[in-house]
Coordinates of C-alpha atoms in Angstrom, one line a residue:
X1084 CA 36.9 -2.6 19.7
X1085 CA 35.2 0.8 20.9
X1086 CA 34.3 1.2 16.6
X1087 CA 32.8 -2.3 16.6
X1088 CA 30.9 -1.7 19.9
X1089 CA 29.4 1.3 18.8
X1090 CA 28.5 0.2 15.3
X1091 CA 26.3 -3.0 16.5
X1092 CA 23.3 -1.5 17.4
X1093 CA 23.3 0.8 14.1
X1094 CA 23.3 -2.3 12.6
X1095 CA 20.7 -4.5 14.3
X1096 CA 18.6 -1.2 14.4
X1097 CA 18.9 -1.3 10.5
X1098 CA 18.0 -5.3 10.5
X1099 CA 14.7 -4.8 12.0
X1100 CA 12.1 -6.3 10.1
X1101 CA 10.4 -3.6 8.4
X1102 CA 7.4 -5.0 7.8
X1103 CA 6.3 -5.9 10.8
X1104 CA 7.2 -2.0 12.1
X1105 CA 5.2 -0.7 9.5
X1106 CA 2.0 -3.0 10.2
X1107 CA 2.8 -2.7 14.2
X1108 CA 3.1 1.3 13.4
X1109 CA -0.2 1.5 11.5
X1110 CA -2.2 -0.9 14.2
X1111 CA -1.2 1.5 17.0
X1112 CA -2.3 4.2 15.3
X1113 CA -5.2 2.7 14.0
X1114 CA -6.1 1.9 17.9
X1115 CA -5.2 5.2 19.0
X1116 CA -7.9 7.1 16.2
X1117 CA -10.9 4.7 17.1
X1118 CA -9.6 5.2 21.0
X1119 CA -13.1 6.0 22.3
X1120 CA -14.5 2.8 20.4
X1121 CA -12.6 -0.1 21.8
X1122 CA -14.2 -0.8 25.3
X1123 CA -17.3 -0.7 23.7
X1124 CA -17.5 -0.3 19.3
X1125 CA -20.2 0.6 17.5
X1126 CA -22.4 -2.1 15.8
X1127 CA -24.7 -0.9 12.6
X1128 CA -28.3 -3.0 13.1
X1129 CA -27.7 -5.1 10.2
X1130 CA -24.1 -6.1 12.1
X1131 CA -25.4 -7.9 15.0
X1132 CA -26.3 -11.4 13.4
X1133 CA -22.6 -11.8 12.8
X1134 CA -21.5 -10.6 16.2
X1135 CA -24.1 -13.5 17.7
X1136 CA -23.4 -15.8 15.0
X1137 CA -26.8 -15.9 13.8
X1138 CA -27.0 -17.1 10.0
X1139 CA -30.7 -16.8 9.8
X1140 CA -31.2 -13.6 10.9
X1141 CA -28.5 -13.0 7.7
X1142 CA -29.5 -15.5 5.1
X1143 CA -31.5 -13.0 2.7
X1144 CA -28.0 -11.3 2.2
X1145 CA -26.7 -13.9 0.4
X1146 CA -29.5 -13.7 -2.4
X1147 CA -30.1 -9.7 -2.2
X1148 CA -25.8 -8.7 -2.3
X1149 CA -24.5 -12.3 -2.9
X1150 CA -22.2 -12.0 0.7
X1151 CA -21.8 -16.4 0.9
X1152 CA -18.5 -15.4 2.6
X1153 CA -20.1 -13.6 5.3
X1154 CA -23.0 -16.3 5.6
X1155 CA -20.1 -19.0 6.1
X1156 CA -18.9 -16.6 9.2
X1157 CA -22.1 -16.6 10.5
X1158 CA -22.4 -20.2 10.6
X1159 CA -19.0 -20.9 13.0
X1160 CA -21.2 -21.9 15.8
X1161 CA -19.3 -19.3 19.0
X1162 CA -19.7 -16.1 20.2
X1163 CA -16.8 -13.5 20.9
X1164 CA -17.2 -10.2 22.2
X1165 CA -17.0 -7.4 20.1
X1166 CA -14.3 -5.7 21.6
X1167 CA -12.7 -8.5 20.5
X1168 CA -13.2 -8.5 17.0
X1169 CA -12.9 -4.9 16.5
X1170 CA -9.4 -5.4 17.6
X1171 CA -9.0 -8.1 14.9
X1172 CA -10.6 -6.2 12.4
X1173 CA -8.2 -3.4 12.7
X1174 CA -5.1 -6.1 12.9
X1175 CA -6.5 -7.6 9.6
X1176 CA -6.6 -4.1 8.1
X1177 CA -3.2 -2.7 9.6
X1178 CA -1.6 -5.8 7.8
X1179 CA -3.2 -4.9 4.2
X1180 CA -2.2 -0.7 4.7
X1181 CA 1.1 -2.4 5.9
X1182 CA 1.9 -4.6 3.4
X1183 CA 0.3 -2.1 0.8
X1184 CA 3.0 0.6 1.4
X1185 CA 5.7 -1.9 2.2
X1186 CA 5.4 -2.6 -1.8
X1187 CA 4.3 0.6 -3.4
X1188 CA 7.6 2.3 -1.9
X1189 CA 9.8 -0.3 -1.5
X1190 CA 13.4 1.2 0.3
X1191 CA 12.6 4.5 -1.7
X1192 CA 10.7 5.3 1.9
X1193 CA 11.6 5.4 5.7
X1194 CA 9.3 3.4 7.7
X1195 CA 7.7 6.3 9.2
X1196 CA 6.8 7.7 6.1
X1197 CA 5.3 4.6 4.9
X1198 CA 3.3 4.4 8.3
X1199 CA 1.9 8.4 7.1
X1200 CA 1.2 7.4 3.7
X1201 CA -1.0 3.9 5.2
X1202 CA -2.8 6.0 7.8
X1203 CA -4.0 8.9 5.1
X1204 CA -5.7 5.7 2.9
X1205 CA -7.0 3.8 6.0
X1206 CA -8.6 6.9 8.0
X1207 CA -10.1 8.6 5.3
X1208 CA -14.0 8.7 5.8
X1209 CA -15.1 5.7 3.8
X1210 CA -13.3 3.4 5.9
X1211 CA -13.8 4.7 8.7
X1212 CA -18.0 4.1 8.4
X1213 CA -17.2 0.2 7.0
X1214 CA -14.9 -0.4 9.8
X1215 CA -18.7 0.2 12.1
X1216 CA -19.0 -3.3 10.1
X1217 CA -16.3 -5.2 11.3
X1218 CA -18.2 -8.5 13.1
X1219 CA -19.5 -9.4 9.7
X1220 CA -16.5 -7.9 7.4
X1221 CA -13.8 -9.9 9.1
X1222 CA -13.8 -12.9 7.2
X1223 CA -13.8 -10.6 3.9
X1224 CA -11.0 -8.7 5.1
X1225 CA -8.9 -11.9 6.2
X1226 CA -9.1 -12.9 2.6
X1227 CA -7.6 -9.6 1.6
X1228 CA -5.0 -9.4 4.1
X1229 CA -3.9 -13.0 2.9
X1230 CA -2.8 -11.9 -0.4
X1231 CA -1.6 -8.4 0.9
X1232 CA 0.8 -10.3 2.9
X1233 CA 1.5 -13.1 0.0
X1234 CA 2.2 -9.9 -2.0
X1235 CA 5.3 -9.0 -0.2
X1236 CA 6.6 -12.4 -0.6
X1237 CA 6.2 -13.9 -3.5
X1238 CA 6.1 -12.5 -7.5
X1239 CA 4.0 -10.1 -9.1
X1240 CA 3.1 -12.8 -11.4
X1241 CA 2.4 -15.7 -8.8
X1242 CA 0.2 -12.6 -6.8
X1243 CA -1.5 -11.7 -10.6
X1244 CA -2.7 -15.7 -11.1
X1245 CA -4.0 -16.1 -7.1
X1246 CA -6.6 -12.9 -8.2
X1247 CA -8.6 -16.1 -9.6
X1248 CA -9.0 -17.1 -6.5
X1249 CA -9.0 -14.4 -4.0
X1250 CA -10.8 -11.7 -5.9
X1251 CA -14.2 -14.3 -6.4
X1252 CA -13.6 -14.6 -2.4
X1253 CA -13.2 -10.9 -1.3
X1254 CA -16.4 -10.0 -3.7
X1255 CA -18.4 -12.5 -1.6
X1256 CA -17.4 -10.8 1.5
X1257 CA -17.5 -6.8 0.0
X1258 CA -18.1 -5.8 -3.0
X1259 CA -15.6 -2.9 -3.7
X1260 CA -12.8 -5.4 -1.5
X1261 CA -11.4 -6.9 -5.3
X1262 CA -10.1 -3.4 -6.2
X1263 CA -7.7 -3.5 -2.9
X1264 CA -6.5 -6.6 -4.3
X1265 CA -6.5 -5.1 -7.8
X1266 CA -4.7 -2.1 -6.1
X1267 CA -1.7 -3.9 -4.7
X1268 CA -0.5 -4.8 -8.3
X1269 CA -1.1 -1.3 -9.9
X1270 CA 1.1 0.4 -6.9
X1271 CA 3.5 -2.0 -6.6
X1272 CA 7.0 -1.0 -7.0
X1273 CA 10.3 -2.3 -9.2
X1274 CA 7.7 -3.9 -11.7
X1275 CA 8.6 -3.6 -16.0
X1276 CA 4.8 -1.4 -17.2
X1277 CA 4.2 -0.9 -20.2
X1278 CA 0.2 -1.1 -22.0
X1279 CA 0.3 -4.6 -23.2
X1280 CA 1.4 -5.6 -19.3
X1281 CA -1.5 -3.4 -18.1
X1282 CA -3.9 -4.8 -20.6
X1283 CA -3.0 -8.1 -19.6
X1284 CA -3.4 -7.0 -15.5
X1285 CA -6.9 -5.2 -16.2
X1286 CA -8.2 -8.6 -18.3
X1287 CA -7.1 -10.8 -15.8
X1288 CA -8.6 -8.6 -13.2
X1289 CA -12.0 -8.3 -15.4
X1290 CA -11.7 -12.3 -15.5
X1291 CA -11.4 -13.0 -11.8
X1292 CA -14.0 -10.7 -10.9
X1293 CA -16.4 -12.3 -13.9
X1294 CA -15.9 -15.7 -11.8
X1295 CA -16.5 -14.5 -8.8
X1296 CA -20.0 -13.1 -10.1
X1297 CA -20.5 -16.5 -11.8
X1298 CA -20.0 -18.1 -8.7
X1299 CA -22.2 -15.9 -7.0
X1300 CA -25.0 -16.3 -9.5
X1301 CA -24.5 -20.1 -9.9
X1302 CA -24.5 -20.1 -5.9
X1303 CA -28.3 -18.3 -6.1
X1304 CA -29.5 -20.7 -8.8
X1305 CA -28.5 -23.4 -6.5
X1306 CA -30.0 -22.3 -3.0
X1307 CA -32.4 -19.4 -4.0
X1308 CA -33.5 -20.6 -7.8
X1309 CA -32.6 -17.0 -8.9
X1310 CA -29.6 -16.3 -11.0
X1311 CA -28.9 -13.2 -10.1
X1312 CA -28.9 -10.8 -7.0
X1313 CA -31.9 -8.8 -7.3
X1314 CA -31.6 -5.7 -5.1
X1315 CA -33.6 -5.4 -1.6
X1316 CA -36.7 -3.8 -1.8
X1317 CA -35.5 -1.7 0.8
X1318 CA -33.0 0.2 -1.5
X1319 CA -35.8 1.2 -3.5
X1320 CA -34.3 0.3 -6.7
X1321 CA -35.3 1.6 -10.1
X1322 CA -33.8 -0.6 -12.7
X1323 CA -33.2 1.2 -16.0
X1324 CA -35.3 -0.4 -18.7
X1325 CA -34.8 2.6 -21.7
X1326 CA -32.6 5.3 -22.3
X1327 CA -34.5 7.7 -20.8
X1328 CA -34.8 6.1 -17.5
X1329 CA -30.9 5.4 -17.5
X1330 CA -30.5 8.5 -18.1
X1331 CA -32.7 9.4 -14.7
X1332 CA -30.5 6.9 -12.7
X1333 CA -27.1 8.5 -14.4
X1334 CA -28.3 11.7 -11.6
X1335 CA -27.6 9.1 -8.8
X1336 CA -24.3 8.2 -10.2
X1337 CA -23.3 11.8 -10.3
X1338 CA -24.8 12.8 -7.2
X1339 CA -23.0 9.5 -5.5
X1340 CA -19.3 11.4 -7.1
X1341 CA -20.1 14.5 -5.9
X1342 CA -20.8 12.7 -2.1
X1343 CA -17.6 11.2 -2.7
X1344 CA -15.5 14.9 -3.0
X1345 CA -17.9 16.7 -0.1
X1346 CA -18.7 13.7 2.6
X1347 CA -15.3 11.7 1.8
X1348 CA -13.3 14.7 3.3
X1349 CA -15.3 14.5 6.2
X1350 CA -17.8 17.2 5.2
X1351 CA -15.3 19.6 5.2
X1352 CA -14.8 22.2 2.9
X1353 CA -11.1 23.1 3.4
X1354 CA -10.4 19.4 3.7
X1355 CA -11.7 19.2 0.3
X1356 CA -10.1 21.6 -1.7
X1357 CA -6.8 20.3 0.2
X1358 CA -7.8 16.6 -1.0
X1359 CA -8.1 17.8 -4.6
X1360 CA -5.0 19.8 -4.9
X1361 CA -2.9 18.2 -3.4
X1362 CA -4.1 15.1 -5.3
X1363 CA -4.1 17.1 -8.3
X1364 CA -0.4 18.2 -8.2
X1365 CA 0.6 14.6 -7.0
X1366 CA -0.9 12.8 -10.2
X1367 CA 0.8 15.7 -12.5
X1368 CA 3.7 14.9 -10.5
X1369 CA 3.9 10.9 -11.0
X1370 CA 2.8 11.3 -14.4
X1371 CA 5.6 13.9 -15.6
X1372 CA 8.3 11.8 -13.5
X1373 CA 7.2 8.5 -14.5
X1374 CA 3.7 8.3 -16.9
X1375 CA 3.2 4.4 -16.8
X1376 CA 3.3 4.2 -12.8
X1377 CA 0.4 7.2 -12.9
X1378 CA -1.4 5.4 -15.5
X1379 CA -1.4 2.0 -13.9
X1380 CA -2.8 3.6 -10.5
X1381 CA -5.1 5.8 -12.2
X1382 CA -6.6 2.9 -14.6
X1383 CA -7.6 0.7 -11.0
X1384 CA -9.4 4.0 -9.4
X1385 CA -11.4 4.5 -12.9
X1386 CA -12.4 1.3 -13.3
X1387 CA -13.7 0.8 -9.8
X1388 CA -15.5 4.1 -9.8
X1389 CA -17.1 3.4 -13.5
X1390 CA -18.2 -0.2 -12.4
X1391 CA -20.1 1.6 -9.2
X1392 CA -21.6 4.0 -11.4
X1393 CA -22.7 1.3 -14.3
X1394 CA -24.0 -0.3 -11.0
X1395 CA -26.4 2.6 -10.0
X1396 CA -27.3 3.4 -13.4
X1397 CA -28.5 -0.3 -14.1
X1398 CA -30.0 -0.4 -10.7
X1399 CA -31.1 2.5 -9.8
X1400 CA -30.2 2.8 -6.3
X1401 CA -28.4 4.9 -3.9
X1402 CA -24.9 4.2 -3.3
X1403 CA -23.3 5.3 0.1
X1404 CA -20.0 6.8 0.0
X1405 CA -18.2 4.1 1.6
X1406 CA -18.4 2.1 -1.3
X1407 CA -15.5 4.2 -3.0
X1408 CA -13.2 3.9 -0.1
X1409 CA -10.8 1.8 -2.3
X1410 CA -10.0 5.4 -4.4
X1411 CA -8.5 6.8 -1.4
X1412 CA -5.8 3.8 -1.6
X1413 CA -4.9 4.9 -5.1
X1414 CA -4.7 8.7 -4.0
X1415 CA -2.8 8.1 -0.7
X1416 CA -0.2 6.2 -3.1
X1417 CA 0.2 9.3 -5.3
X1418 CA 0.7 11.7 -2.3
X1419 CA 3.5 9.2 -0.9
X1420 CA 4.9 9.4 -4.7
X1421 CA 4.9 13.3 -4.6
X1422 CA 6.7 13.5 -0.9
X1423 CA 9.2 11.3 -2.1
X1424 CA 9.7 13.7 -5.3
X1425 CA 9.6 16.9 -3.0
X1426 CA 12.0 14.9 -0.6
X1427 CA 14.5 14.1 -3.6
X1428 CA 14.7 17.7 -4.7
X1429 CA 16.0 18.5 -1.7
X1430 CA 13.5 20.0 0.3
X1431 CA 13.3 17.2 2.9
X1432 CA 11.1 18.8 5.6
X1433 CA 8.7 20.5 2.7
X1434 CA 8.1 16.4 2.2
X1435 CA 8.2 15.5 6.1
X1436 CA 5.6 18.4 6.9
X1437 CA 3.4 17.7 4.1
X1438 CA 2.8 13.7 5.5
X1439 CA 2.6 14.6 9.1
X1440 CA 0.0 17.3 8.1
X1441 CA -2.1 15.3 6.1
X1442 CA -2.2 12.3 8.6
X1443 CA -2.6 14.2 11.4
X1444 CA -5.7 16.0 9.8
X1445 CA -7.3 13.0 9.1
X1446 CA -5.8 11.2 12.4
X1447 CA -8.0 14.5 14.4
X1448 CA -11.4 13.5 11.6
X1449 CA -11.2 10.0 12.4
X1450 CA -11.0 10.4 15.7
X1451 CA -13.4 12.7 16.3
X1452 CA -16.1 10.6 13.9
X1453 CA -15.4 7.3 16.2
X1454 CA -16.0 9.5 19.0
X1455 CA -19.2 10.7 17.3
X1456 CA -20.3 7.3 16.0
X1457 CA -19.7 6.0 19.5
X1458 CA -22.5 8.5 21.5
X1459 CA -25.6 6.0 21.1
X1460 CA -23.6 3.3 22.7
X1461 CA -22.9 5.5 26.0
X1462 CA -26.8 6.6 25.7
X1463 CA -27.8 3.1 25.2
X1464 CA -25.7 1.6 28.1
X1465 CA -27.4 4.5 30.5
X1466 CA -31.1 3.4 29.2
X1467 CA -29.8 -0.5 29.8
X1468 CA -28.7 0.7 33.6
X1469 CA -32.2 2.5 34.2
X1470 CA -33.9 -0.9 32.8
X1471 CA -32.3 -3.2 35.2
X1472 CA -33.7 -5.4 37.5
X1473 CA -37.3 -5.4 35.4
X1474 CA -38.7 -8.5 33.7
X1475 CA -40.6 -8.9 30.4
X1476 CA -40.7 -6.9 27.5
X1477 CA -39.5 -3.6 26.9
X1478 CA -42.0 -1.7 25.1
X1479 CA -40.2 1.7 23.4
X1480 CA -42.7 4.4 22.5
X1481 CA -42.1 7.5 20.4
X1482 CA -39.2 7.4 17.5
X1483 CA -35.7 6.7 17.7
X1484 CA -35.2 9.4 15.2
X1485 CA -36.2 11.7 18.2
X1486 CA -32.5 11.0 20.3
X1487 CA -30.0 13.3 19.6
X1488 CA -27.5 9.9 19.7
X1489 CA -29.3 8.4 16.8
X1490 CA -28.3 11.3 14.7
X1491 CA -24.9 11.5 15.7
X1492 CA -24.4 8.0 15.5
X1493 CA -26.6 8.4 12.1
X1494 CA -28.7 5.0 13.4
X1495 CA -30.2 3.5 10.1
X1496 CA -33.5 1.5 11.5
X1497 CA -35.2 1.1 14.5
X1498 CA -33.4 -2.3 14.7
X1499 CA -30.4 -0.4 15.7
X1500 CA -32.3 0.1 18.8
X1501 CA -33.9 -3.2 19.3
X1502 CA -30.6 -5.1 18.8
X1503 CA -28.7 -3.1 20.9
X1504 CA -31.0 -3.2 23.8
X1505 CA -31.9 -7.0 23.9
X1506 CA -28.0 -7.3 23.8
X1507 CA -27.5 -5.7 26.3
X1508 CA -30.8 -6.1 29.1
X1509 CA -31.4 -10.0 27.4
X1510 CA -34.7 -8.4 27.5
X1511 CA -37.8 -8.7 24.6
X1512 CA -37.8 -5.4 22.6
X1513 CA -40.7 -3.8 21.2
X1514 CA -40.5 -0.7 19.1
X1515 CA -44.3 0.6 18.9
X1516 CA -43.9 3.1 16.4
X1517 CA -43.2 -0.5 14.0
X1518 CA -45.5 -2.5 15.7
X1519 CA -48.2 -0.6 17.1
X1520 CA -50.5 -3.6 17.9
X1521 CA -48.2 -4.9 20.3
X1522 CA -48.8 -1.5 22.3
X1523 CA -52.3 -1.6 22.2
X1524 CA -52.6 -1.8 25.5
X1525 CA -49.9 0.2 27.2
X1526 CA -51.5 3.6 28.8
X1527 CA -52.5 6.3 26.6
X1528 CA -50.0 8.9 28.6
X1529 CA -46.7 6.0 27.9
X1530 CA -47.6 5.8 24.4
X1531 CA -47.8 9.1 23.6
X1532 CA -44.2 9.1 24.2
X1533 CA -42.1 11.8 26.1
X1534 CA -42.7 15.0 25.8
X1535 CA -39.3 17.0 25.7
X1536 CA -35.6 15.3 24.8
X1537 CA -34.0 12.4 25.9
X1538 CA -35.8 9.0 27.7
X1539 CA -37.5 7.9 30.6
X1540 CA -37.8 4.8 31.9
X1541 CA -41.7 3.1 33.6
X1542 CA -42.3 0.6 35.2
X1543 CA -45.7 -1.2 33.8
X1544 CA -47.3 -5.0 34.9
X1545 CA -44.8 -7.4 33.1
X1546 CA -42.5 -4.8 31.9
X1547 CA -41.0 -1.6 31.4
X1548 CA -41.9 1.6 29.1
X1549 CA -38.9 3.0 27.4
X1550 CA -40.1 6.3 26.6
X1551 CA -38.7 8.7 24.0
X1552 CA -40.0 12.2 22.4
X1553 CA -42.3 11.6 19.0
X1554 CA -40.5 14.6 18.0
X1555 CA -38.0 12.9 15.2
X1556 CA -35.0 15.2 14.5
X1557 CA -34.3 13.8 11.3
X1558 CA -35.5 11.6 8.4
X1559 CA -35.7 8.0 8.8
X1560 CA -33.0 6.2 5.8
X1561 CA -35.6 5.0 3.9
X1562 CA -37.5 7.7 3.6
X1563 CA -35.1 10.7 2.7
X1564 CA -33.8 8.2 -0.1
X1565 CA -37.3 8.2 -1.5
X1566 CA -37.9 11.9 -1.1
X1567 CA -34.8 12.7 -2.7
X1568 CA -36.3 10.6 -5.9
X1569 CA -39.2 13.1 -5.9

């Protein structure tokens, strides 16, 4: 009786649903990383329409990066706070990093281990400047959490056919969201490789992400009469046209690699040179252990990272770094292959040291970027303070570029600003430095601006003067993408 006794809870402790741990395990931590963001997140300008579920304000998306997902989103008709859906953002992507691990390792893994290798691929630097996306990228990342989830319970073949239909989805919600779906076959676990089964992967893959571009196309013919997605004048795009002028563009595709190894370990350079060798010795690793399971992860992050680069030499325009956020999937896989092969040779805390180093390095980045990212939204909610109680417009004189917040929160436009303001005063917000006749009239000493750092608040005849230095700190988006063209 006493041997039963003690044996039950070993065994219901081994019937937990793993699973469910793992995705619990990874939201936790997820939470505890972006701790600073939760009462309050960051929202990028172009990120408030879907927060207020304002369609218009996002319609020209829908021709310009062919989002119709996103557009649908915007269209639900209620509000929730973003709190809110930062929260189910980071469910939606604890369930994908969950379910992700939960099939790459199958029971060659404790759940812990599993929970190290999701947090190294969901905290590394790309993700963690989408995730300042996450009102409009929910719907996107619903999608992808879907078929995580319907990966882990049904076959690798049934999961292969539904890319028809969720990889046209996710690529009208993100573009580079296909290859996480692509990624959860190439990783997966206890599947027969060989070339003609990865051939026959990568052309179904091609395929559903052909259809989704149709789709796209066909839904611009229908609504915009373009077939196509011409790129936003405000990318400044150069299209190549001749050899010669691809051959200009193929810079911006190098240059957008190189941002990938020095901003994608958190500008860093020991984080960097950690990233590559340890990748390094992980991909020799898989590939002298077993060569198809390193040549089916490698062939996803090579042809995501050649169809961004065809994408900037036909284009011509600058990609940002989180766009190859889906390579760090692929590399986090490979460093939980190469614990698992240090583990098996019998140096078991050589293995365990190496994950809980690794995640708690980028656990510490993370952390400190949300914290970073975070600073214009405790500015912002001090100028908000200083401007209640006041009617009419707020008129904001000088440059945004001049507040030490915008650079550490790296704010994009001046929208970032007016958005953020009207949100939270319900107040008209005028930027004078972009509209300069609607100022006209303010007093030549208020639109000066403020001389010296921070704000300061007047009080005018049916308004307020939000006053800020003219002093800018830094280049405005727009403009240190054209200078670095020169």
């Amino acid at each position: 009786m006493t041997l039963a006794s003690a044996s039950r809870p070993v065994a219901q402790q081994r019937a937990l649903p793993q699973l469910p741990v793992t995705v619990a395990a990874v939201f936790a931590m997820l939470l505890l990383t972006a701790l600073f963001q939760l009462p309050d997140p960051m929202i990028r300008h172009d990120d408030y329409p879907a927060l207020l579920a304002d369609p218009a304000l996002f319609y020209a998306k829908t021709l310009t990066e062919g989002r119709w997902v996103n557009y649908l989103w915007h269209l639900r008709g209620f509000v929730t706070p973003a709190w809110l859906n930062f929260l189910v953002y980071q469910l939606l992507w604890a369930v994908y990093l969950g379910c992700l691990v939960h099939n790459a390792f199958g029971r060659e893994t404790e759940v812990w281990q599993r929970v190290m290798v999701a947090l190294i691929a969901g905290l590394s630097l790309p993700w963690v400047l989408i995730s300042m996306w996450f009102n409009t990228l929910i719907p996107g990342l619903a999608f992808v959490a879907l078929y995580a989830w319907l990966a882990t319970r049904l076959s690798e073949r049934t999961c292969r056919w539904l890319m028809l239909v969720f990889v046209p989805a996710s690529l009208m919600a993100y573009t580079t969201y296909p290859f996480l779906i692509l990624g959860l076959s190439l990783t997966r676990a206890g599947v027969a490789r060989s070339a003609r089964d990865l051939a026959g992967l990568l052309a179904l893959f091609i395929a559903s992400f052909a259809l989704g571009m149709l789709a796209i196309y066909s839904l611009n013919y229908a609504v915009h009469g373009v077939f196509g997605v011409p790129m936003a004048e405000w990318r400044n795009p150069s299209p190549a046209h001749d050899l010669a002028s691809a051959l200009e563009n193929s810079k911006l595709a190098w240059r957008f690699m190189v941002s990938l190894i020095q901003k994608g370990s958190y500008n860093n350079e020991a984080l960097a040179l950690l990233q590559a060798a340890l990748l390094a010795g992980a991909v020799l690793s898989v590939m002298r252990r077993d060569k198809w399971r390193a040549l089916y992860i490698l062939s996803g992050a090579g042809m995501g990272l050649a169809l961004i680069c065809l994408q900037v030499i036909r284009s011509g325009i600058d990609m940002p770094v989180r766009s190859g956020g889906f390579l760090w999937i692929f590399g986090a896989v490979f460093i939980g292959l190469l614990a698992v092969e240090i583990r098996d040779s019998g140096r078991a805390r050589m293995s365990r040291n190496l994950l809980f180093t690794l995640t708690a390095v980028y656990m510490v980045f993370g952390g400190l970027t949300h914290y970073l990212f975070s600073e214009w939204h405790r500015v912002s909610r001090a100028m908000a303070a200083e401007l209640a109680g006041g009617e009419g417009p707020v008129y904001v004189t000088g440059t945004y570029l001049s507040l030490q917040a915008a650079k550490k929160s790296d704010l994009q436009k001046d929208q970032s600003v007016t958005f953020r303001l009207k949100h939270l005063t319900g107040r008209d917000i005028v930027m004078c430095e972009s509209r300069p006749g609607d100022c006209a009239n303010l007093p030549e000493e208020m639109l000066a601006g403020l001389q010296g750092d921070g704000f300061e608040v007047r009080r005018i005849e049916g308004g307020s003067v939000l006053m800020l230095s003219p002093e800018p700190l830094r280049e405005g988006k727009l403009e240190a993408a054209r200078n670095r063209r020169q």
